Amino acid sequence: MSSKVLKSFLALAIALAASMGSVEFAHAQAAKGPSGLPLPRFVTLKSKRVNLRIGPGTDYAVSWMYLKSGLPVEIIQEYDNWRRIRDADGTEGWVNQSLLSGQRAAIAAPWMKTKGKGVYVNLRREAQPSASIVAKLEPGVMITIGECNGDWCRAETDGASGWVAQSEIWGAYPGEAFK
């Protein structure tokens, strides 16, 4: 009797492992776009004038125009040479890939813009919560980021440089590490 139970348990374990492998494979496939790059991912606007369109092509209407290069956006979908992006305010639309850059930037706590005065994101000398504060960033301030270690990002803005907690910016995913 125990050998039947053991065989049943083993068959169930093998079936479960096989199904998990296919789920992992499907998840890995879903995490990459046609370009072979991960989706979603953060990039920046390359040009000072970028049209945001309602569809992937010049035949689609322009719904918004960005007027600042270096602004961080999130690519959430790809179609041919077009990228569906989302900005920090949640606005979505399509942009030609030639207007995007792999450079990284972030916005300091855009979700805290409406919290009133006296709310800041601390830029610190080192990647530690106890490190001295180099600058206090108002929510919505744009920063360039050179690297992130999963908890902290090396940031620069208006001549000040240091480290900002990754959880206090929009432009790097929680736990994302890059150089």
Short mmCIF file of C-alpha atoms in Angstrom, two decimals:
data_model
loop_
_atom_site.label_atom_id
_atom_site.label_comp_id
_atom_site.label_asym_id
_atom_site.label_seq_id
_atom_site.Cartn_x
_atom_site.Cartn_y
_atom_site.Cartn_z
CA MET A 1 0.00 0.00 0.00
CA SER A 2 2.79 2.43 0.86
CA SER A 3 4.50 1.91 -2.51
CA LYS A 4 1.25 2.98 -4.27
CA VAL A 5 1.09 6.14 -2.16
CA LEU A 6 4.77 6.83 -2.81
CA LYS A 7 4.32 6.35 -6.59
CA SER A 8 1.26 8.61 -6.59
CA PHE A 9 3.12 11.26 -4.61
CA LEU A 10 6.12 11.01 -6.97
CA ALA A 11 3.89 11.30 -10.07
CA LEU A 12 2.18 14.35 -8.56
CA ALA A 13 5.53 15.94 -7.73
CA ILE A 14 6.83 15.37 -11.28
CA ALA A 15 3.64 16.81 -12.80
CA LEU A 16 3.84 19.83 -10.51
CA ALA A 17 7.50 20.43 -11.33
CA ALA A 18 6.80 20.15 -15.07
CA SER A 19 3.91 22.60 -14.87
CA MET A 20 6.01 25.06 -12.83
CA GLY A 21 8.74 24.89 -15.45
CA SER A 22 6.27 25.79 -18.17
CA VAL A 23 4.88 28.61 -16.03
CA GLU A 24 8.40 29.96 -15.48
CA PHE A 25 9.11 29.66 -19.20
CA ALA A 26 5.86 31.45 -20.07
CA HIS A 27 6.64 34.16 -17.51
CA ALA A 28 10.15 34.59 -18.94
CA GLN A 29 8.68 34.88 -22.44
CA ALA A 30 6.09 37.43 -21.31
CA ALA A 31 8.81 39.51 -19.61
CA LYS A 32 10.57 40.27 -22.92
CA GLY A 33 9.27 42.35 -25.79
CA PRO A 34 9.84 41.73 -29.51
CA SER A 35 13.10 43.70 -29.20
CA GLY A 36 14.40 41.06 -26.78
CA LEU A 37 14.59 43.66 -24.02
CA PRO A 38 12.64 43.36 -20.75
CA LEU A 39 9.12 44.70 -20.38
CA PRO A 40 8.41 46.86 -18.56
CA ARG A 41 11.64 48.91 -18.38
CA PHE A 42 12.63 52.50 -17.69
CA VAL A 43 14.20 54.79 -20.29
CA THR A 44 14.34 58.55 -20.88
CA LEU A 45 13.13 60.90 -23.60
CA LYS A 46 15.99 61.70 -25.98
CA SER A 47 14.51 64.78 -27.63
CA LYS A 48 13.21 68.09 -26.27
CA ARG A 49 10.00 67.66 -28.26
CA VAL A 50 8.34 64.24 -28.22
CA ASN A 51 4.83 63.55 -29.51
CA LEU A 52 2.80 61.06 -27.51
CA ARG A 53 0.35 59.36 -29.88
CA ILE A 54 -2.82 57.38 -29.27
CA GLY A 55 -1.53 54.53 -31.44
CA PRO A 56 1.71 53.08 -32.83
CA GLY A 57 2.24 55.16 -35.98
CA THR A 58 2.32 58.68 -37.40
CA ASP A 59 -1.24 58.21 -38.69
CA TYR A 60 -2.47 58.30 -35.07
CA ALA A 61 -3.37 61.57 -33.38
CA VAL A 62 -1.00 63.30 -30.98
CA SER A 63 -2.50 63.31 -27.49
CA TRP A 64 0.35 65.08 -25.69
CA MET A 65 3.72 66.70 -26.39
CA TYR A 66 6.64 66.38 -23.98
CA LEU A 67 8.96 69.38 -23.98
CA LYS A 68 11.80 68.13 -21.77
CA SER A 69 14.58 65.77 -22.76
CA GLY A 70 15.84 63.35 -20.12
CA LEU A 71 12.39 62.78 -18.63
CA PRO A 72 12.05 59.22 -17.29
CA VAL A 73 9.30 57.05 -18.80
CA GLU A 74 8.42 53.39 -18.55
CA ILE A 75 8.14 51.24 -21.69
CA ILE A 76 5.17 48.91 -21.17
CA GLN A 77 4.62 47.55 -24.70
CA GLU A 78 6.41 47.28 -28.05
CA TYR A 79 5.09 47.21 -31.60
CA ASP A 80 7.50 47.43 -34.53
CA ASN A 81 9.52 50.66 -33.97
CA TRP A 82 6.96 52.05 -31.54
CA ARG A 83 6.97 51.90 -27.76
CA ARG A 84 3.96 52.34 -25.52
CA ILE A 85 5.14 54.39 -22.57
CA ARG A 86 3.82 55.54 -19.22
CA ASP A 87 5.03 58.65 -17.41
CA ALA A 88 5.18 59.31 -13.67
CA ASP A 89 1.66 60.78 -13.73
CA GLY A 90 0.26 57.60 -15.31
CA THR A 91 -0.28 59.09 -18.80
CA GLU A 92 0.15 56.44 -21.51
CA GLY A 93 0.69 56.61 -25.26
CA TRP A 94 2.96 55.62 -28.13
CA VAL A 95 6.37 57.08 -29.04
CA ASN A 96 8.81 56.16 -31.81
CA GLN A 97 11.79 54.29 -30.38
CA SER A 98 14.23 56.75 -31.99
CA LEU A 99 13.03 59.39 -29.48
CA LEU A 100 13.98 57.25 -26.46
CA SER A 101 17.33 56.74 -24.75
CA GLY A 102 18.69 54.00 -22.53
CA GLN A 103 19.99 56.67 -20.12
CA ARG A 104 18.42 56.46 -16.68
CA ALA A 105 16.72 59.21 -14.72
CA ALA A 106 14.13 59.32 -11.99
CA ILE A 107 11.63 61.60 -10.31
CA ALA A 108 11.76 62.10 -6.57
CA ALA A 109 8.57 60.73 -4.98
CA PRO A 110 5.99 62.11 -7.45
CA TRP A 111 3.23 60.51 -5.34
CA MET A 112 4.11 62.96 -2.54
CA LYS A 113 3.62 66.18 -4.58
CA THR A 114 0.25 66.83 -2.97
CA LYS A 115 1.43 66.24 0.62
CA GLY A 116 2.19 69.94 1.16
CA LYS A 117 5.32 71.84 2.11
CA GLY A 118 8.04 70.37 4.25
CA VAL A 119 8.00 66.97 2.52
CA TYR A 120 11.38 66.00 1.07
CA VAL A 121 13.38 63.09 -0.29
CA ASN A 122 16.86 63.03 1.21
CA LEU A 123 19.91 62.80 -1.03
CA ARG A 124 22.61 61.24 1.20
CA ARG A 125 26.41 61.19 1.03
CA GLU A 126 26.48 57.37 1.24
CA ALA A 127 24.01 54.56 0.57
CA GLN A 128 22.90 54.33 4.21
CA PRO A 129 19.89 55.75 6.04
CA SER A 130 22.20 57.22 8.70
CA ALA A 131 24.53 58.98 6.20
CA SER A 132 24.64 62.77 6.18
CA ILE A 133 22.14 64.59 3.98
CA VAL A 134 23.66 66.30 0.93
CA ALA A 135 20.39 67.82 -0.34
CA LYS A 136 16.66 67.74 0.32
CA LEU A 137 14.73 67.08 -2.89
CA GLU A 138 11.18 68.29 -3.31
CA PRO A 139 8.75 65.69 -4.65
CA GLY A 140 8.69 65.85 -8.44
CA VAL A 141 12.33 66.91 -8.87
CA MET A 142 14.07 65.11 -11.73
CA ILE A 143 17.39 63.40 -11.02
CA THR A 144 19.82 61.44 -13.16
CA ILE A 145 20.75 58.03 -11.83
CA GLY A 146 23.95 56.24 -12.72
CA GLU A 147 23.56 53.04 -10.77
CA CYS A 148 21.26 51.29 -8.32
CA ASN A 149 22.10 48.45 -5.94
CA GLY A 150 18.54 47.31 -5.22
CA ASP A 151 18.04 49.59 -2.21
CA TRP A 152 19.84 52.83 -3.15
CA CYS A 153 20.56 54.74 -6.35
CA ARG A 154 23.49 57.07 -7.04
CA ALA A 155 21.82 60.29 -8.11
CA GLU A 156 22.72 63.74 -9.33
CA THR A 157 20.71 66.94 -9.70
CA ASP A 158 21.67 70.60 -10.01
CA GLY A 159 25.28 70.01 -8.95
CA ALA A 160 24.43 67.87 -5.91
CA SER A 161 25.26 64.18 -5.99
CA GLY A 162 24.77 61.35 -3.57
CA TRP A 163 22.50 58.40 -2.86
CA VAL A 164 18.72 58.29 -2.70
CA ALA A 165 16.58 55.45 -1.35
CA GLN A 166 15.25 53.47 -4.30
CA SER A 167 11.82 53.29 -2.66
CA GLU A 168 11.55 57.10 -2.81
CA ILE A 169 11.95 57.53 -6.58
CA TRP A 170 10.03 56.75 -9.76
CA GLY A 171 12.49 55.52 -12.37
CA ALA A 172 13.92 52.30 -10.91
CA TYR A 173 12.03 49.20 -9.86
CA PRO A 174 12.16 47.91 -6.27
CA GLY A 175 15.15 45.60 -5.98
CA GLU A 176 16.50 46.52 -9.45
CA ALA A 177 20.28 46.67 -9.60
CA PHE A 178 22.32 48.11 -12.48
CA LYS A 179 25.52 50.05 -13.22
#
